Structures are given as C-alpha cells and as structure tokens.
Coordinates of C-alpha atoms in Angstrom, one line a residue:
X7 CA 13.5 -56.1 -1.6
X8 CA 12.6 -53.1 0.9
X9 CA 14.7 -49.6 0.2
X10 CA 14.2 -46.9 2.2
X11 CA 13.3 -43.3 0.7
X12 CA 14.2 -40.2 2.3
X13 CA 11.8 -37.7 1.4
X14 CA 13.6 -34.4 0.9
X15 CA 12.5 -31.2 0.6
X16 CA 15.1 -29.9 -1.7
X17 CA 13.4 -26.6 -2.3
X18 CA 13.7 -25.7 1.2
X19 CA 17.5 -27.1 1.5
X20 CA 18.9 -24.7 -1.4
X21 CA 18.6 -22.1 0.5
X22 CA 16.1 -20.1 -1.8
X23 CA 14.1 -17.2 0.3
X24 CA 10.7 -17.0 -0.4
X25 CA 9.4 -13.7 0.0
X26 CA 5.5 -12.7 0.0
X27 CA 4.7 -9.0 -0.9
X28 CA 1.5 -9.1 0.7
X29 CA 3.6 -9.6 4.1
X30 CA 4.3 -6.2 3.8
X31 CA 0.8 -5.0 3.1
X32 CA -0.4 -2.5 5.8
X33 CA -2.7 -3.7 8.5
X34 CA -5.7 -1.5 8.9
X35 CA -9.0 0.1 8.2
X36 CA -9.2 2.0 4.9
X37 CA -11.9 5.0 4.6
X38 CA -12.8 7.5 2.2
X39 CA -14.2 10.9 2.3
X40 CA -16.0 12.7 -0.6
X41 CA -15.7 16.3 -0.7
X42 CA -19.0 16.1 -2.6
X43 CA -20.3 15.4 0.7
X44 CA -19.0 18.7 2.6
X45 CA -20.6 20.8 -0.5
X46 CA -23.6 23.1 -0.5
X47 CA -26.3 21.0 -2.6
X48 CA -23.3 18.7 -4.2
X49 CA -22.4 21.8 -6.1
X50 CA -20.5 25.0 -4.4
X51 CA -17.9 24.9 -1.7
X52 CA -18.9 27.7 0.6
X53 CA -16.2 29.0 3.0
X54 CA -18.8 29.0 6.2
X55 CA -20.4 25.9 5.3
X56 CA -17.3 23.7 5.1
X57 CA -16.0 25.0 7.7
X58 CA -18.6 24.3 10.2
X59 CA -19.0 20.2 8.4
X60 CA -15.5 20.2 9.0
X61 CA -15.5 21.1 12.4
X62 CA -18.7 19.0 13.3
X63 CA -16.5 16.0 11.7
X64 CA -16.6 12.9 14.4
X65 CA -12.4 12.6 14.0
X66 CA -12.7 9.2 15.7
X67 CA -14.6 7.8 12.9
X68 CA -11.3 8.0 11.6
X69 CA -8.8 6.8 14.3
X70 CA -5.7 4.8 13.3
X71 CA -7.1 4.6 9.4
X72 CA -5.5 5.3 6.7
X73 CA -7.7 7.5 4.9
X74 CA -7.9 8.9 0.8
X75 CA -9.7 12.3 0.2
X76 CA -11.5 12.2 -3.4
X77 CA -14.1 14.6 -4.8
X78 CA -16.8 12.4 -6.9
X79 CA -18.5 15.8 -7.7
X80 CA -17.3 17.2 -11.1
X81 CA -16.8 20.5 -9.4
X82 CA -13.3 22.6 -9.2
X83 CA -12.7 23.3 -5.3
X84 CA -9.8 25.5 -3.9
X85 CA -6.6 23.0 -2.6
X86 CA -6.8 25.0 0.9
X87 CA -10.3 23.1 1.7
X88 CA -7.9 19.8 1.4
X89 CA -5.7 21.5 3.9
X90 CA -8.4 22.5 6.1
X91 CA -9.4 18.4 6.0
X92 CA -5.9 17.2 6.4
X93 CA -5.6 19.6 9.4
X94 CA -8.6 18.1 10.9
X95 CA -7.8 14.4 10.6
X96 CA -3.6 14.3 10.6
X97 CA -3.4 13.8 14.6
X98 CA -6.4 10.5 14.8
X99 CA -5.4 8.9 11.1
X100 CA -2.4 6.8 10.0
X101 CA -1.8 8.3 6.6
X102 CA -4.1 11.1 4.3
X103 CA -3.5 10.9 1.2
X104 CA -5.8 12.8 -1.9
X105 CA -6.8 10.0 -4.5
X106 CA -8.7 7.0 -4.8
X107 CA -8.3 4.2 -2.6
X108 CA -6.1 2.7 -5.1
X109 CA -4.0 5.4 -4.9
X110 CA -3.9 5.2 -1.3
X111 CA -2.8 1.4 -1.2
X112 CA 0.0 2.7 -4.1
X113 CA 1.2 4.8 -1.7
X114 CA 1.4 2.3 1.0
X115 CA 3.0 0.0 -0.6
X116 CA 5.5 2.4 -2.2
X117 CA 6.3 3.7 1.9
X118 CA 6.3 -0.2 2.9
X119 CA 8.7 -1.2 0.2
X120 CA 11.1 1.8 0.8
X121 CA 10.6 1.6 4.7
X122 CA 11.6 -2.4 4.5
X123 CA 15.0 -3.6 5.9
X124 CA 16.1 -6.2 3.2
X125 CA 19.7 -6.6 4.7
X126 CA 18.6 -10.3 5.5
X127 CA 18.6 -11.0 1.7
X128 CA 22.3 -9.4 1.1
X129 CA 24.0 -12.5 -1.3
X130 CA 20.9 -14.6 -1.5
X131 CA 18.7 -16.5 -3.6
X132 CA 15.3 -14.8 -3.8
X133 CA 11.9 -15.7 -5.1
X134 CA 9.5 -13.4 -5.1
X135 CA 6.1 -15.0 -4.7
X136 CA 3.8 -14.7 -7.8
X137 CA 0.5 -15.2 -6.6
X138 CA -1.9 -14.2 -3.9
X139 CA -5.1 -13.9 -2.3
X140 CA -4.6 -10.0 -2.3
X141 CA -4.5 -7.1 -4.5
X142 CA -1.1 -6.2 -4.8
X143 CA -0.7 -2.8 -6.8
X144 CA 2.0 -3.4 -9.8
X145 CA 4.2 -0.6 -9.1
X146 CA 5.0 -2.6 -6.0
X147 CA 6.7 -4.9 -7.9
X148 CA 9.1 -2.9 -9.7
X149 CA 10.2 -0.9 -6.2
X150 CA 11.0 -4.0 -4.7
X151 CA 13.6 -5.2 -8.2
X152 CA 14.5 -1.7 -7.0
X153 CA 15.9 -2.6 -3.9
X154 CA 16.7 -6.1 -4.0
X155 CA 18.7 -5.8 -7.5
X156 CA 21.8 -4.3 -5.8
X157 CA 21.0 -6.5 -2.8
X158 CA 20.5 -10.5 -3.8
X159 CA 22.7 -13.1 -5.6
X160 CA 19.2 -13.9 -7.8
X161 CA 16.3 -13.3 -8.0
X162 CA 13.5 -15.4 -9.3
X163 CA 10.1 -14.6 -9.7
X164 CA 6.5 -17.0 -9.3
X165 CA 6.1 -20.1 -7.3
X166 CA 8.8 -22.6 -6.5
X167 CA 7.5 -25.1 -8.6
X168 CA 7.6 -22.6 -12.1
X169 CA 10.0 -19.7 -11.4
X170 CA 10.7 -17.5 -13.9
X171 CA 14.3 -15.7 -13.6
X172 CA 14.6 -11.9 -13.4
X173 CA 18.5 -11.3 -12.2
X174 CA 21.7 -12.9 -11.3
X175 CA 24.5 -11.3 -9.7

C-alpha cells in the first residue's frame, strides 16, 4: 500500500511574520574615546592642552562611526570640553553619543526601533524572534511591544516551535 505525503510547512502557510530584532541592528564601526586620554597626566583638563589634542585629532579615524565619549579617569571635567569634542567629530561620525558603548548601542536601537516603518505588520500575526547570535539591549524589546501593540492582530514571542503569547487584538 503506497500513500503519498505532502510535506507542509504549516508554519509558513498561517501567515505568522517572523520578525528578527537584530535586522534592525545598525551596520557599522563602533569607537570609543576616553577623555582620560586628552588630560594633562590623566588628571587636570587644561583649557590650552585640550584644545590643541582636540585640534590635532585625526577626524578620519572616525568616519562614518558611530562613536561614545566616556571619561575612565575619576576626574570631574567641565560639559563644554564634551562640546568642544562633539564639535570636532559631528560632520565625519554617524552618531556621538556620551556613555559607554552599551549605551551607545541603547541608543541605536532606541532610534532604529522608533525610525522603523511597521505599517507591513498592521492586522497581523507577529512573532518576534527570541534568540540570536547578537547582543540585543533589553530595552529594545519593550519599544518595539511599543509600537507593534497598537499595530498587530498578535503578537507572540520566541521561536516558532515554542512561542510564548504576549497580546491579541
């Protein structure tokens, strides 16, 4: 007795978007600068001094990066030598931000999230993928229930094979 099988991928035919965060991950080099480093002896920001490190900074080091400001020294500098850096970098980088480089990719993803058209997801099933190769911060997560809640029919969160539900509309 021979039957024929139809192998059916019926993941695929209910219509279910997956969705990865990480597509949504800025592409590009990531570099920090410690204020330490434009310090006299690690220690005392003097006017002159930065200014002439600041000036003599290669900017193309720096081209099309996106790039976080951080001071490793524990010394208290005036905000206006963070303008003075911004000033000097903002037309060659991508994005300055002052933080850590976890900060920085926070703020990427917050921009990305908010930036993203999700019209294509208006009245559908979503899941959201659960796991990846890269670090995805968590507060990425919660701005994109932001904007899908009003958006999708449901929205389901893991891999297709053990979703766990978040929403129906």
């Amino acid at each position: 007795m021979s039957e024929e099988f139809e192998i059916r991928n019926k993941i695929a035919e209910s219509g279910l978007i997956n969705f990865d965060l990480t597509d949504l991950l800025p592409k590009g080099v990531r570099k920090g600068i410690d204020l330490k480093d434009f310090l006299f002896m690690e220690m005392v920001l003097k006017e002159k001094d930065f200014r002439e490190k600041v000036a003599s900074l290669d900017v193309e080091e720096y081209r099309d990066a996106y790039v976080y400001i951080y001071n490793s020294a524990d010394v208290i500098v005036p905000l206006w030598s963070y303008f003075l850096l911004t000033a000097k970098l903002t037309d060659v980088t991508k994005k300055i931000i002052f933080g850590t480089r976890e900060d920085l990719e926070v703020i990427l993803m917050h921009d990305a999230v908010k930036n993203h058209d999700f019209e294509e997801m208006r009245g559908k099933r979503v899941l959201v993928k659960g796991c990846s190769d890269k670090e995805i911060p968590e507060n990425a997560y919660i701005e994109l229930v932001e904007q899908l809640r009003p958006l999708v029919k449901s929205l389901m969160f893991g891999e297709a094979c053990s979703m766990v539900p978040i929403l129906k509309n």
